[in-house]
Amino acid sequence: MGLTARSAVEISTARLQRGIAARWREWGELAVQALLFFAAMVSVFTTIGIVAVLLVEALPFFQQVSLKDFLLDTQWTPLFAQKRFGIMPLIAGTFLTSAVALALAMPVGLLSAIYLSEYASPRVRAVLKPALEILAGIPTVVYGYFALLTVTPLLKRIIPDLETFNALSAGLTMGVMIIPLISSLSEDALYAVPSSLREAAYALGATRLEVAVRVVIPAALSGIAASFILAASRAVGETMIVAIAAGQRPTLTLDPRRAIETMTAYIVQVSLGDTPHGTLEFRTIFAVGLVLFLITLVLNLIAIRIIERYREVYR
């Protein structure tokens, strides 16, 4: 009887310990889940805070400046005696530099991605990919002075009437900066295509180039297109390169040889200037920032839509 009672006590103690351990594990799981949820919500609340600040500061601006004049006027002179608040020159300058950057970055980035995925040996790929991604780690202010002090003098030898501050050198330098973004994302999309598709194409007698162009690229099209749009969003939001090399002349032009001003460059100009806080001139940076936010939001939504529409699922 004594042994039986002792065994019952030991069994009850073991069950109690297991119950306590299970309860601690449950609490630990809940704590980890709460921590992960908080980490995920940080970005959401940050975005909400940014939008709230933009709206609160931009609404008083639009109470004094009509939305029609803001969007359709072709002159932007809020810091001059004769004030005009047409954002079109800033939008044109932003898209001009972005177009130049993408014209360089998209073909170079895609071709480098194709080489790394389809042609390079594992040893070469292990060396070239990190070396290419080093470009993304260079501070943008360094790119800006490189564009102003190196790229512009070189371009002036070919284009004599190129202005000292111009959209061309800023756009080309920006294109070099975003090449790693396109190359890395596109290469990941190409590399994720199953080898069975390549082997099937080779079995039908296709060459390596035909496999890359006709099989792999169509299969990875969603990832490639998303990389292009994300790179465009990165180019639109670039600040230091255009602030240093493109100039601060809000001119409505599509000539990349001329000095222009982008939305981000204008925000830097006012933020670092002597414009009094709370004035109409100061609130222009929030109106411009709101437009810039909406443009990047639309670009990211397009990227998400393309991924969902054209993504291939392999089993």
Short mmCIF file of C-alpha atoms in Angstrom, two decimals:
data_model
loop_
_atom_site.label_atom_id
_atom_site.label_comp_id
_atom_site.label_asym_id
_atom_site.label_seq_id
_atom_site.Cartn_x
_atom_site.Cartn_y
_atom_site.Cartn_z
CA MET A 1 0.00 0.00 0.00
CA GLY A 2 2.89 2.34 0.82
CA LEU A 3 4.46 1.80 -2.58
CA THR A 4 1.13 2.31 -4.29
CA ALA A 5 0.51 5.59 -2.45
CA ARG A 6 4.05 6.76 -3.23
CA SER A 7 3.62 5.91 -6.92
CA ALA A 8 0.32 7.80 -7.02
CA VAL A 9 2.00 10.85 -5.48
CA GLU A 10 4.85 10.68 -7.99
CA ILE A 11 2.41 10.35 -10.88
CA SER A 12 0.38 13.31 -9.64
CA THR A 13 3.55 15.37 -9.20
CA ALA A 14 4.72 14.51 -12.72
CA ARG A 15 1.35 15.45 -14.18
CA LEU A 16 1.40 18.74 -12.27
CA GLN A 17 4.90 19.51 -13.54
CA ARG A 18 3.88 18.69 -17.09
CA GLY A 19 0.83 20.92 -16.73
CA ILE A 20 2.94 23.79 -15.43
CA ALA A 21 5.47 23.31 -18.24
CA ALA A 22 2.68 23.24 -20.82
CA ARG A 23 1.20 26.40 -19.32
CA TRP A 24 4.60 28.16 -19.48
CA ARG A 25 5.04 27.05 -23.08
CA GLU A 26 1.59 28.43 -23.89
CA TRP A 27 2.41 31.74 -22.23
CA GLY A 28 5.74 31.83 -24.03
CA GLU A 29 4.03 31.26 -27.36
CA LEU A 30 1.55 34.04 -26.63
CA ALA A 31 4.40 36.39 -25.64
CA VAL A 32 6.31 35.63 -28.85
CA GLN A 33 3.14 36.06 -30.89
CA ALA A 34 2.47 39.42 -29.24
CA LEU A 35 6.06 40.54 -29.88
CA LEU A 36 5.88 39.55 -33.53
CA PHE A 37 2.50 41.29 -33.90
CA PHE A 38 3.94 44.45 -32.37
CA ALA A 39 6.92 44.32 -34.73
CA ALA A 40 4.58 43.93 -37.70
CA MET A 41 2.37 46.79 -36.58
CA VAL A 42 5.30 49.20 -36.18
CA SER A 43 5.49 49.72 -39.94
CA VAL A 44 1.71 50.08 -40.16
CA PHE A 45 1.55 52.72 -37.44
CA THR A 46 4.58 54.50 -38.93
CA THR A 47 2.82 54.73 -42.28
CA ILE A 48 -0.36 55.96 -40.62
CA GLY A 49 1.66 58.59 -38.75
CA ILE A 50 3.37 59.79 -41.93
CA VAL A 51 0.06 60.08 -43.78
CA ALA A 52 -1.52 61.90 -40.83
CA VAL A 53 1.31 64.45 -40.68
CA LEU A 54 1.15 65.03 -44.42
CA LEU A 55 -2.61 65.54 -44.36
CA VAL A 56 -2.63 67.79 -41.30
CA GLU A 57 0.06 70.06 -42.74
CA ALA A 58 -1.14 69.94 -46.35
CA LEU A 59 -4.82 70.75 -45.71
CA PRO A 60 -4.11 74.36 -44.63
CA PHE A 61 -2.06 74.77 -47.82
CA PHE A 62 -4.94 73.63 -50.01
CA GLN A 63 -7.28 75.98 -48.15
CA GLN A 64 -5.25 78.87 -49.62
CA VAL A 65 -4.20 77.33 -52.95
CA SER A 66 -6.77 75.69 -55.19
CA LEU A 67 -6.19 72.12 -56.25
CA LYS A 68 -6.67 73.16 -59.88
CA ASP A 69 -3.81 75.69 -59.73
CA PHE A 70 -1.65 73.23 -57.84
CA LEU A 71 -2.02 70.46 -60.40
CA LEU A 72 -2.35 72.40 -63.66
CA ASP A 73 -0.26 75.55 -63.31
CA THR A 74 3.07 75.32 -65.15
CA GLN A 75 5.09 77.58 -62.86
CA TRP A 76 6.45 76.79 -59.40
CA THR A 77 7.74 79.91 -57.60
CA PRO A 78 6.52 79.72 -53.97
CA LEU A 79 9.74 81.33 -52.67
CA PHE A 80 9.64 84.29 -55.07
CA ALA A 81 7.85 87.63 -54.75
CA GLN A 82 5.32 86.60 -57.42
CA LYS A 83 4.19 83.27 -56.00
CA ARG A 84 2.95 80.47 -58.25
CA PHE A 85 2.13 77.01 -56.94
CA GLY A 86 1.96 74.77 -60.01
CA ILE A 87 3.64 71.47 -59.20
CA MET A 88 3.92 70.35 -62.83
CA PRO A 89 7.61 71.46 -63.19
CA LEU A 90 8.58 69.39 -60.15
CA ILE A 91 6.66 66.35 -61.39
CA ALA A 92 8.21 66.71 -64.86
CA GLY A 93 11.70 66.97 -63.39
CA THR A 94 11.12 63.93 -61.19
CA PHE A 95 9.88 61.77 -64.05
CA LEU A 96 12.61 63.03 -66.40
CA THR A 97 15.45 61.95 -64.12
CA SER A 98 13.63 58.70 -63.32
CA ALA A 99 13.15 57.95 -67.02
CA VAL A 100 16.85 58.48 -67.73
CA ALA A 101 17.76 56.26 -64.77
CA LEU A 102 15.42 53.45 -65.83
CA ALA A 103 16.57 53.64 -69.45
CA LEU A 104 20.03 52.68 -68.19
CA ALA A 105 19.18 50.43 -65.25
CA MET A 106 16.49 48.20 -66.77
CA PRO A 107 18.47 46.70 -69.67
CA VAL A 108 21.75 46.53 -67.76
CA GLY A 109 20.11 45.08 -64.65
CA LEU A 110 18.10 42.49 -66.59
CA LEU A 111 21.05 41.40 -68.72
CA SER A 112 23.26 41.04 -65.66
CA ALA A 113 20.53 39.02 -63.97
CA ILE A 114 20.26 36.71 -67.00
CA TYR A 115 24.03 36.20 -67.01
CA LEU A 116 24.18 35.45 -63.28
CA SER A 117 21.24 33.05 -63.45
CA GLU A 118 21.80 31.24 -66.74
CA TYR A 119 25.45 31.60 -67.77
CA ALA A 120 27.69 32.24 -64.76
CA SER A 121 29.27 29.34 -62.93
CA PRO A 122 28.57 29.04 -59.18
CA ARG A 123 32.04 30.40 -58.40
CA VAL A 124 31.64 33.42 -60.69
CA ARG A 125 28.14 34.04 -59.41
CA ALA A 126 29.34 33.96 -55.82
CA VAL A 127 31.86 36.71 -56.64
CA LEU A 128 29.92 38.91 -59.08
CA LYS A 129 26.61 39.15 -57.24
CA PRO A 130 28.05 40.57 -53.98
CA ALA A 131 30.33 42.85 -56.01
CA LEU A 132 27.35 44.16 -57.94
CA GLU A 133 25.34 44.70 -54.79
CA ILE A 134 28.13 46.86 -53.35
CA LEU A 135 26.78 49.63 -55.58
CA ALA A 136 23.62 49.67 -53.48
CA GLY A 137 25.65 50.30 -50.32
CA ILE A 138 27.37 53.47 -51.52
CA PRO A 139 25.88 56.59 -49.88
CA THR A 140 23.72 58.57 -52.28
CA VAL A 141 25.55 61.80 -51.42
CA VAL A 142 28.68 60.20 -52.87
CA TYR A 143 26.75 59.39 -56.03
CA GLY A 144 25.58 63.01 -56.16
CA TYR A 145 29.06 64.49 -56.08
CA PHE A 146 30.26 61.80 -58.48
CA ALA A 147 27.57 62.92 -60.94
CA LEU A 148 28.42 66.59 -60.51
CA LEU A 149 32.22 66.37 -60.53
CA THR A 150 32.86 63.37 -62.80
CA VAL A 151 29.90 62.43 -64.95
CA THR A 152 28.94 65.98 -65.98
CA PRO A 153 32.49 66.97 -67.14
CA LEU A 154 32.70 63.73 -69.15
CA LEU A 155 29.32 64.35 -70.77
CA LYS A 156 30.28 67.94 -71.62
CA ARG A 157 32.97 66.59 -73.92
CA ILE A 158 30.23 64.89 -75.93
CA ILE A 159 27.43 67.44 -75.38
CA PRO A 160 29.02 70.92 -75.31
CA ASP A 161 25.80 72.77 -74.44
CA LEU A 162 25.15 70.59 -71.40
CA GLU A 163 24.50 72.73 -68.35
CA THR A 164 26.54 72.26 -65.17
CA PHE A 165 23.44 71.09 -63.32
CA ASN A 166 21.37 68.84 -65.55
CA ALA A 167 18.95 65.94 -65.50
CA LEU A 168 21.08 63.70 -67.72
CA SER A 169 24.07 63.19 -65.42
CA ALA A 170 21.82 62.90 -62.36
CA GLY A 171 19.63 60.33 -64.13
CA LEU A 172 22.54 58.26 -65.40
CA THR A 173 24.16 58.16 -61.97
CA MET A 174 20.84 57.25 -60.40
CA GLY A 175 20.53 54.46 -62.96
CA VAL A 176 23.88 53.04 -61.86
CA MET A 177 22.67 53.17 -58.27
CA ILE A 178 19.47 51.17 -58.92
CA ILE A 179 21.08 48.55 -61.17
CA PRO A 180 21.68 46.24 -58.16
CA LEU A 181 17.99 46.48 -57.21
CA ILE A 182 16.80 45.31 -60.62
CA SER A 183 19.61 42.79 -61.02
CA SER A 184 19.15 41.19 -57.60
CA LEU A 185 15.34 40.93 -57.72
CA SER A 186 15.30 39.76 -61.34
CA GLU A 187 18.06 37.23 -60.73
CA ASP A 188 16.17 35.81 -57.75
CA ALA A 189 13.05 35.50 -59.94
CA LEU A 190 15.00 33.79 -62.73
CA TYR A 191 16.83 31.50 -60.34
CA ALA A 192 13.52 30.41 -58.79
CA VAL A 193 12.27 28.99 -62.10
CA PRO A 194 12.35 25.17 -61.78
CA SER A 195 15.20 23.37 -63.52
CA SER A 196 12.69 20.98 -65.04
CA LEU A 197 11.53 23.73 -67.42
CA ARG A 198 15.08 24.33 -68.59
CA GLU A 199 15.76 20.61 -68.98
CA ALA A 200 12.57 20.13 -70.99
CA ALA A 201 13.58 22.95 -73.34
CA TYR A 202 17.08 21.53 -73.73
CA ALA A 203 15.57 18.12 -74.48
CA LEU A 204 13.64 19.71 -77.38
CA GLY A 205 16.90 21.04 -78.83
CA ALA A 206 16.76 24.65 -77.61
CA THR A 207 19.98 26.59 -77.16
CA ARG A 208 20.93 28.28 -73.90
CA LEU A 209 19.89 31.66 -75.28
CA GLU A 210 16.53 30.32 -76.43
CA VAL A 211 15.94 28.74 -73.04
CA ALA A 212 16.74 32.01 -71.29
CA VAL A 213 14.65 34.22 -73.57
CA ARG A 214 11.70 31.96 -74.41
CA VAL A 215 11.34 29.85 -71.28
CA VAL A 216 12.95 31.34 -68.20
CA ILE A 217 12.14 35.03 -68.71
CA PRO A 218 8.41 34.42 -69.43
CA ALA A 219 8.21 32.16 -66.38
CA ALA A 220 9.80 34.85 -64.18
CA LEU A 221 7.98 37.77 -65.79
CA SER A 222 6.09 38.79 -62.67
CA GLY A 223 9.25 39.09 -60.61
CA ILE A 224 11.07 40.98 -63.36
CA ALA A 225 8.20 43.43 -63.88
CA ALA A 226 7.92 43.97 -60.13
CA SER A 227 11.65 44.74 -59.94
CA PHE A 228 11.25 47.35 -62.68
CA ILE A 229 8.37 49.08 -60.89
CA LEU A 230 10.09 48.97 -57.50
CA ALA A 231 13.19 50.45 -59.13
CA ALA A 232 11.01 53.19 -60.61
CA SER A 233 9.62 53.89 -57.15
CA ARG A 234 13.17 54.06 -55.81
CA ALA A 235 14.19 56.48 -58.55
CA VAL A 236 11.19 58.73 -57.97
CA GLY A 237 12.01 58.98 -54.27
CA GLU A 238 15.76 59.57 -54.66
CA THR A 239 16.92 62.77 -52.99
CA MET A 240 20.64 63.53 -52.70
CA ILE A 241 21.70 62.74 -56.26
CA VAL A 242 19.13 65.06 -57.83
CA ALA A 243 19.56 67.70 -55.12
CA ILE A 244 23.29 67.92 -55.86
CA ALA A 245 23.55 67.22 -59.59
CA ALA A 246 20.20 68.12 -61.20
CA GLY A 247 19.90 71.67 -59.94
CA GLN A 248 17.20 73.74 -58.26
CA ARG A 249 15.49 75.30 -61.25
CA PRO A 250 11.81 74.28 -61.43
CA THR A 251 11.47 74.38 -65.22
CA LEU A 252 8.83 72.50 -67.17
CA THR A 253 11.03 70.77 -69.74
CA LEU A 254 11.76 67.35 -71.17
CA ASP A 255 15.30 68.28 -72.23
CA PRO A 256 17.72 66.27 -70.03
CA ARG A 257 20.53 68.72 -70.81
CA ARG A 258 18.88 71.45 -68.75
CA ALA A 259 18.82 72.10 -65.04
CA ILE A 260 15.62 70.98 -63.37
CA GLU A 261 14.26 70.46 -59.89
CA THR A 262 12.56 67.36 -58.57
CA MET A 263 10.04 67.02 -55.78
CA THR A 264 12.57 65.58 -53.37
CA ALA A 265 15.15 68.25 -54.20
CA TYR A 266 12.60 70.97 -53.46
CA ILE A 267 11.78 69.40 -50.09
CA VAL A 268 15.48 69.43 -49.24
CA GLN A 269 15.83 73.04 -50.41
CA VAL A 270 13.03 74.32 -48.16
CA SER A 271 13.88 72.08 -45.22
CA LEU A 272 17.46 73.37 -45.09
CA GLY A 273 16.57 76.99 -45.89
CA ASP A 274 15.31 79.95 -43.88
CA THR A 275 11.62 79.50 -44.62
CA PRO A 276 9.65 80.24 -41.42
CA HIS A 277 7.77 77.31 -39.96
CA GLY A 278 4.00 77.40 -40.37
CA THR A 279 3.97 79.75 -43.36
CA LEU A 280 2.34 78.93 -46.68
CA GLU A 281 5.77 78.56 -48.27
CA PHE A 282 6.82 76.05 -45.61
CA ARG A 283 3.63 74.01 -46.03
CA THR A 284 4.42 73.52 -49.70
CA ILE A 285 6.86 70.75 -48.74
CA PHE A 286 3.99 68.76 -47.20
CA ALA A 287 1.83 69.25 -50.29
CA VAL A 288 4.72 68.08 -52.46
CA GLY A 289 5.43 65.22 -50.07
CA LEU A 290 1.80 64.13 -50.25
CA VAL A 291 1.96 63.98 -54.06
CA LEU A 292 5.22 62.06 -53.87
CA PHE A 293 3.70 59.61 -51.39
CA LEU A 294 0.71 59.02 -53.67
CA ILE A 295 2.97 58.40 -56.68
CA THR A 296 5.09 55.83 -54.86
CA LEU A 297 1.96 54.23 -53.41
CA VAL A 298 0.47 53.81 -56.88
CA LEU A 299 3.73 52.31 -58.18
CA ASN A 300 3.86 49.80 -55.33
CA LEU A 301 0.22 48.85 -55.83
CA ILE A 302 0.94 48.26 -59.52
CA ALA A 303 3.87 46.03 -58.56
CA ILE A 304 1.68 44.01 -56.18
CA ARG A 305 -1.01 43.69 -58.85
CA ILE A 306 1.50 42.46 -61.45
CA ILE A 307 2.89 39.87 -59.03
CA GLU A 308 -0.59 38.58 -58.25
CA ARG A 309 -1.67 38.59 -61.89
CA TYR A 310 1.30 36.96 -63.57
CA ARG A 311 2.90 34.91 -60.82
CA GLU A 312 3.51 31.30 -61.78
CA VAL A 313 3.03 28.66 -59.09
CA TYR A 314 5.11 25.50 -59.50
CA ARG A 315 4.70 22.27 -57.61
#
